[in-house]
C-alpha cells in the first residue's frame, strides 16, 4: 500500500486474513468533506460527554444538601418524610420493591425468553420462525402504559386466583404471606409478572441472535456423536450462547429496574406505618414509581433533593447492571473471534 | 466390531435438487476407502448419507438403500441417533466444542450415552487420545480448552472424540485439508492404524493421500455441469491409480482435468 496522501479505505481490498482494518488516522485524507464530518463527529462526541457531566453535576448538587439535612440514615431507614423541620428519609422500602419486582421479572422472562429463542432458532420450521420472531419483537413496541393498563383491567383479574392459591399452599413462608392486599394485582408479584412480559422481547431477541450464530460445525459435531436434538442444544447451542444470554438478562434487568409507568399504575403504596414485610404479595413502591407518584409535590429544594438522591441510587443500580452486561459481551467477543 | 457397508442405487436430494445419482458400492470391514473427484461432485454428500447426517440439512433426503452388515440404515425403525453412534464422523474443519476442556471434548459422546463413572470416563479419554496419537502431547493439560490446540492437534482431538464412543465405521471428510504437511502425515499414520479396528471412509482432494492411505478408491464425477454427480468407478486403489477402467478416471488422476 502506498503512503501517498489521498488513499482512502476504498483503496483497500477486503481481506479476510484477520488483519486489523485501517485505523481512522490513516484513512483520513484531509479533504474538505473529511474535515467537516470529522469535526461534526468530534463535536457531537464532546457535546454528549459534556451534557452527561452537566446532568450528573446538577443532580449531585441537588441531592447533597438534602442528604446532609437528612436526620435518618439514607441507606438503612424505611421512613420517607423528605421535607419539614425534621427531614427523615431512607431507601430500604424502595430498594426492596425495586429489587423484588425485577427479580420476579427475571425469573420468569429469562427462562421463557431463552425457550422462545430456542424454539425460533432450533425447532420452528423456517416458515414459522420469521413470523414468530416478528411477533415477539412486536411486544417491544407496545408502550409501557398499555401494559400497565392491560394488567390493571384485564390480566390482573386472572392473577387473583393464582395468587390466592399460591398463598394457600405456600403462605407459611414469609415470601408468600398474604400482605393484607385487597386485590392481587396491586402486589409486587403481579408487577413483576407484567415487567416480565415487558422485558421478554429484549431477552428473546438477544438470545435468538446468539443462538442463530452457533456455527453449524459445532451443531453437526454434536449430532455426529449421536446427540439427540435436545442434547445437541445442551452441548453446542447453550454453551455457545451463554454469555449472550447473560448479557440479555442484564439488559432486561436494567429495563425492569427503571420501568415506571406500568409499575406506578399497578402497585399500591404501603401505609407508612405498616411493618416491613418480605412477602411478594405485599404492595410498595419502586424508586421510579415513588418519584412518579410524588412528582406533583416537589415544592421545596429539600424535598426535590431527597427524590433526586433516590433517583441517583436507581441510576447507580442500573449503571452497575448495564456495565456488567457490557463486560460479559466484551468477553464473549474476545472468545468468539 | 468393524462392519461392512453396502450402498445400492443411492440417489441424494437437497430439496428438489438431485445432487447425486445411482451410487452403488461396497466397503469391506477393516479397510480404508477413499472418495476422490472434482469439487461439487457429491463426495461429501454421499459420505454424509452413511451416518444419516445428510437429513440434518433441511430438505435433505435419499432414495435407495444403505446397509451396515445387512442392517438397513434407512429402515423406518432405525433411529438416526443410533446410526450416528455406530458410524462416527470427522469433519473438514476441526470442530472441538469450544467451551469444553480437552478431556470433556473426548468424553462428550460417552456423557451423551449416560456414562457418569469418573474412572471409566478417564480410562476411555486416555485410551481414545492414545488411539488418536495425541495422548503424549496433551496428557499434562487435559483440563485446558480444546480450542487452544494447534489445527492438527484439534483434528486428532476430533478423531479421539469420534472413536471414544467405539463406533464401527469412521467417516472423514477431507480431514487434512485445513492442516499443514506434518499434521497431515500424523493423521495419515493414524488412519493406517485405525483400519485395524474400524471401517474407514475418507474423502480427499489429494490423490497422493488417497494412494497412500486407502485400499479401495471410488472416483466420483459430474455427468455434466448442472447434472447430478455419480460414481464413475470403484476398485482397488492400486488398480485405479495404475490401470483404471474408465477414461475419465485416467484423465482425472493424471491431472488432465478437475
Ligand atoms: N447444504 C446444501 N444445500 C444444497 N445443495 C448443496 C448443499 N451442500 C452441497 N450441495 C450441492 O450438492 C452438490 C455436491 O456437493 P458436495 O457433496 O459438497 O461436493 P464435494 O464434497 O464433492 O465437493 C453440489 O452441487 C453442491 O452445490
Ligand atoms: Mg466436500
Coordinates of N, CA and C in Angstrom, one line a residue, chain A residues 227-315:
Chain A
X227 N -25.9 -37.2 19.3 CA -26.7 -36.4 20.2 C -28.1 -36.3 19.7
X228 N -29.1 -36.3 20.5 CA -30.5 -36.0 20.1 C -30.5 -34.5 19.9
X229 N -31.6 -34.0 19.4 CA -31.8 -32.6 19.2 C -31.5 -31.8 20.5
X230 N -32.2 -32.3 21.6 CA -32.0 -31.5 22.9 C -30.6 -31.7 23.4
X231 N -30.0 -32.8 23.2 CA -28.6 -33.0 23.7 C -27.7 -32.1 22.8
X232 N -28.0 -32.0 21.5 CA -27.2 -31.1 20.7 C -27.3 -29.6 21.2
X233 N -28.5 -29.3 21.6 CA -28.7 -27.9 22.1 C -27.9 -27.7 23.4
X234 N -27.9 -28.8 24.2 CA -27.2 -28.7 25.5 C -25.7 -28.7 25.3
X235 N -25.2 -29.4 24.3 CA -23.7 -29.5 24.2 C -23.2 -28.4 23.3
X236 N -23.9 -27.9 22.3 CA -23.4 -27.0 21.4 C -24.0 -25.6 21.5
X237 N -25.3 -25.5 21.5 CA -26.0 -24.2 21.4 C -26.0 -23.4 22.7
X238 N -26.3 -24.1 23.8 CA -26.4 -23.3 25.1 C -25.0 -22.8 25.6
X239 N -24.0 -23.7 25.6 CA -22.7 -23.2 26.0 C -22.2 -22.0 25.1
X240 N -22.5 -22.1 23.8 CA -22.0 -21.0 22.9 C -22.8 -19.8 23.2
X241 N -24.1 -19.9 23.5 CA -25.0 -18.8 23.7 C -25.0 -18.2 25.1
X242 N -24.3 -18.9 26.1 CA -24.4 -18.5 27.5 C -24.1 -17.0 27.7
X243 N -22.9 -16.6 27.3 CA -22.6 -15.2 27.5 C -23.6 -14.2 27.0
X244 N -24.1 -14.5 25.8 CA -25.2 -13.7 25.2 C -26.4 -13.7 26.0
X245 N -26.8 -14.8 26.5 CA -28.0 -14.9 27.4 C -27.8 -14.1 28.6
X246 N -26.6 -14.2 29.2 CA -26.3 -13.4 30.4 C -26.4 -11.9 30.1
X247 N -25.9 -11.5 29.0 CA -26.0 -10.0 28.8 C -27.4 -9.7 28.4
X248 N -28.2 -10.6 27.8 CA -29.6 -10.3 27.5 C -30.3 -10.1 28.8
X249 N -30.0 -11.0 29.8 CA -30.7 -10.9 31.1 C -30.4 -9.6 31.8
X250 N -29.1 -9.2 31.7 CA -28.7 -8.0 32.3 C -29.4 -6.7 31.7
X251 N -29.5 -6.7 30.4 CA -30.2 -5.6 29.7 C -31.6 -5.6 30.1
X252 N -32.2 -6.8 30.2 CA -33.6 -6.9 30.6 C -33.8 -6.4 32.0
X253 N -32.8 -6.8 32.9 CA -32.9 -6.3 34.3 C -32.8 -4.8 34.4
X254 N -31.9 -4.2 33.5 CA -31.7 -2.8 33.5 C -33.1 -2.1 33.2
X255 N -33.8 -2.7 32.3 CA -35.1 -2.1 31.9 C -36.1 -2.3 33.0
X256 N -36.1 -3.5 33.6 CA -37.1 -3.7 34.7 C -36.9 -2.8 35.9
X257 N -35.6 -2.6 36.2 CA -35.3 -1.7 37.4 C -35.9 -0.3 37.2
X258 N -35.8 0.2 36.0 CA -36.2 1.6 35.8 C -37.6 1.8 35.3
X259 N -38.3 0.7 35.0 CA -39.6 0.9 34.4 C -40.5 1.6 35.4
X260 N -41.2 2.6 34.8 CA -42.0 3.5 35.7 C -43.5 3.4 35.5
X261 N -44.0 3.6 34.3 CA -45.4 3.8 34.1 C -46.3 2.6 34.6
X262 N -45.9 1.4 34.0 CA -46.7 0.3 34.3 C -46.7 0.0 35.8
X263 N -45.5 0.1 36.4 CA -45.4 -0.2 37.8 C -46.2 0.8 38.7
X264 N -46.1 2.0 38.3 CA -46.8 3.0 39.0 C -48.3 2.8 39.0
X265 N -48.8 2.4 37.8 CA -50.2 2.1 37.6 C -50.7 1.0 38.5
X266 N -49.8 0.0 38.6 CA -50.2 -1.3 39.3 C -50.1 -1.2 40.8
X267 N -48.8 -0.9 41.2 CA -48.5 -1.1 42.6 C -49.3 -0.1 43.5
X268 N -49.8 -0.6 44.7 CA -50.4 0.4 45.6 C -49.4 0.7 46.7
X269 N -49.2 1.9 47.1 CA -48.3 2.3 48.1 C -48.6 1.7 49.4
X270 N -47.6 1.4 50.2 CA -47.8 0.9 51.5 C -48.2 2.0 52.5
X271 N -48.9 1.7 53.5 CA -49.1 2.6 54.6 C -47.8 2.8 55.3
X272 N -47.4 4.0 55.5 CA -46.0 4.2 56.0 C -45.8 3.6 57.3
X273 N -46.9 3.3 58.1 CA -46.7 2.7 59.4 C -46.7 1.2 59.4
X274 N -47.0 0.6 58.2 CA -47.0 -0.8 58.2 C -45.7 -1.4 58.4
X275 N -45.6 -2.6 59.1 CA -44.3 -3.2 59.4 C -43.7 -3.7 58.1
X276 N -42.4 -3.8 58.1 CA -41.7 -4.3 56.9 C -42.1 -5.8 56.6
X277 N -42.4 -6.1 55.3 CA -42.8 -7.5 55.0 C -41.9 -8.0 53.9
X278 N -41.6 -9.3 54.0 CA -40.8 -9.9 52.9 C -41.7 -10.5 51.8
X279 N -43.0 -10.3 52.0 CA -43.9 -11.0 51.1 C -43.9 -10.4 49.7
X280 N -44.0 -11.3 48.7 CA -44.2 -10.8 47.3 C -45.6 -10.4 47.1
X281 N -46.5 -10.8 48.0 CA -47.9 -10.3 47.9 C -48.1 -9.1 48.7
X282 N -47.1 -8.3 49.0 CA -47.2 -7.0 49.6 C -47.3 -6.0 48.5
X283 N -47.6 -4.7 48.9 CA -47.6 -3.6 48.0 C -46.2 -3.0 48.1
X284 N -46.1 -1.7 47.7 CA -44.9 -1.0 47.8 C -44.7 -0.1 46.7
X285 N -43.6 0.6 46.7 CA -43.2 1.5 45.6 C -41.8 1.3 45.2
X286 N -41.5 1.3 43.9 CA -40.1 1.2 43.4 C -39.6 2.6 43.4
X287 N -38.3 2.7 43.2 CA -37.7 4.0 43.1 C -38.4 4.9 42.1
X288 N -38.6 4.3 40.9 CA -39.2 5.0 39.8 C -40.7 5.4 40.1
X289 N -41.4 4.4 40.7 CA -42.9 4.7 40.9 C -43.0 5.7 42.0
X290 N -42.2 5.6 43.0 CA -42.3 6.6 44.1 C -42.1 8.1 43.5
X291 N -41.0 8.2 42.7 CA -40.8 9.5 42.1 C -42.0 10.0 41.2
X292 N -42.5 9.0 40.4 CA -43.6 9.4 39.6 C -44.8 9.7 40.4
X293 N -45.1 8.9 41.4 CA -46.3 9.2 42.3 C -46.3 10.6 42.9
X294 N -45.0 11.0 43.4 CA -44.9 12.2 44.1 C -44.5 13.4 43.3
X295 N -44.4 13.2 42.0 CA -43.8 14.3 41.2 C -44.5 15.6 41.3
X296 N -45.8 15.5 41.6 CA -46.6 16.7 41.7 C -46.3 17.6 42.9
X297 N -45.6 17.1 43.9 CA -45.4 17.8 45.1 C -43.9 18.2 45.4
X298 N -43.1 18.3 44.4 CA -41.8 18.7 44.6 C -41.7 20.2 44.8
X299 N -42.1 20.7 46.1 CA -42.2 22.1 46.2 C -41.0 22.8 46.9
X300 N -40.2 22.0 47.5 CA -39.0 22.7 48.1 C -37.7 22.0 47.7
X301 N -36.6 22.7 47.6 CA -35.4 22.1 47.2 C -35.0 20.9 48.0
X302 N -35.3 21.1 49.3 CA -35.0 20.0 50.3 C -35.7 18.7 49.8
X303 N -37.0 18.8 49.5 CA -37.8 17.7 49.1 C -37.3 17.1 47.8
X304 N -37.2 18.0 46.8 CA -36.7 17.6 45.5 C -35.4 16.8 45.6
X305 N -34.5 17.4 46.4 CA -33.2 16.7 46.6 C -33.3 15.3 47.1
X306 N -34.3 15.1 48.0 CA -34.4 13.7 48.5 C -34.8 12.7 47.4
X307 N -35.7 13.2 46.5 CA -36.2 12.3 45.4 C -35.0 12.1 44.4
X308 N -34.3 13.2 44.2 CA -33.2 13.1 43.3 C -32.1 12.1 43.8
X309 N -31.9 12.1 45.1 CA -31.0 11.2 45.7 C -31.4 9.8 45.5
X310 N -32.8 9.5 45.6 CA -33.3 8.2 45.4 C -33.1 7.8 43.9
X311 N -33.3 8.8 43.0 CA -33.1 8.6 41.6 C -31.7 8.2 41.3
X312 N -30.8 8.9 42.0 CA -29.3 8.6 41.8 C -29.0 7.1 42.2
X313 N -29.6 6.6 43.2 CA -29.4 5.2 43.6 C -29.9 4.3 42.5
X314 N -31.0 4.6 42.0 CA -31.6 3.8 40.8 C -30.6 3.9 39.7
X315 N -30.1 5.1 39.4 CA -29.1 5.3 38.3 C -27.9 4.4 38.5

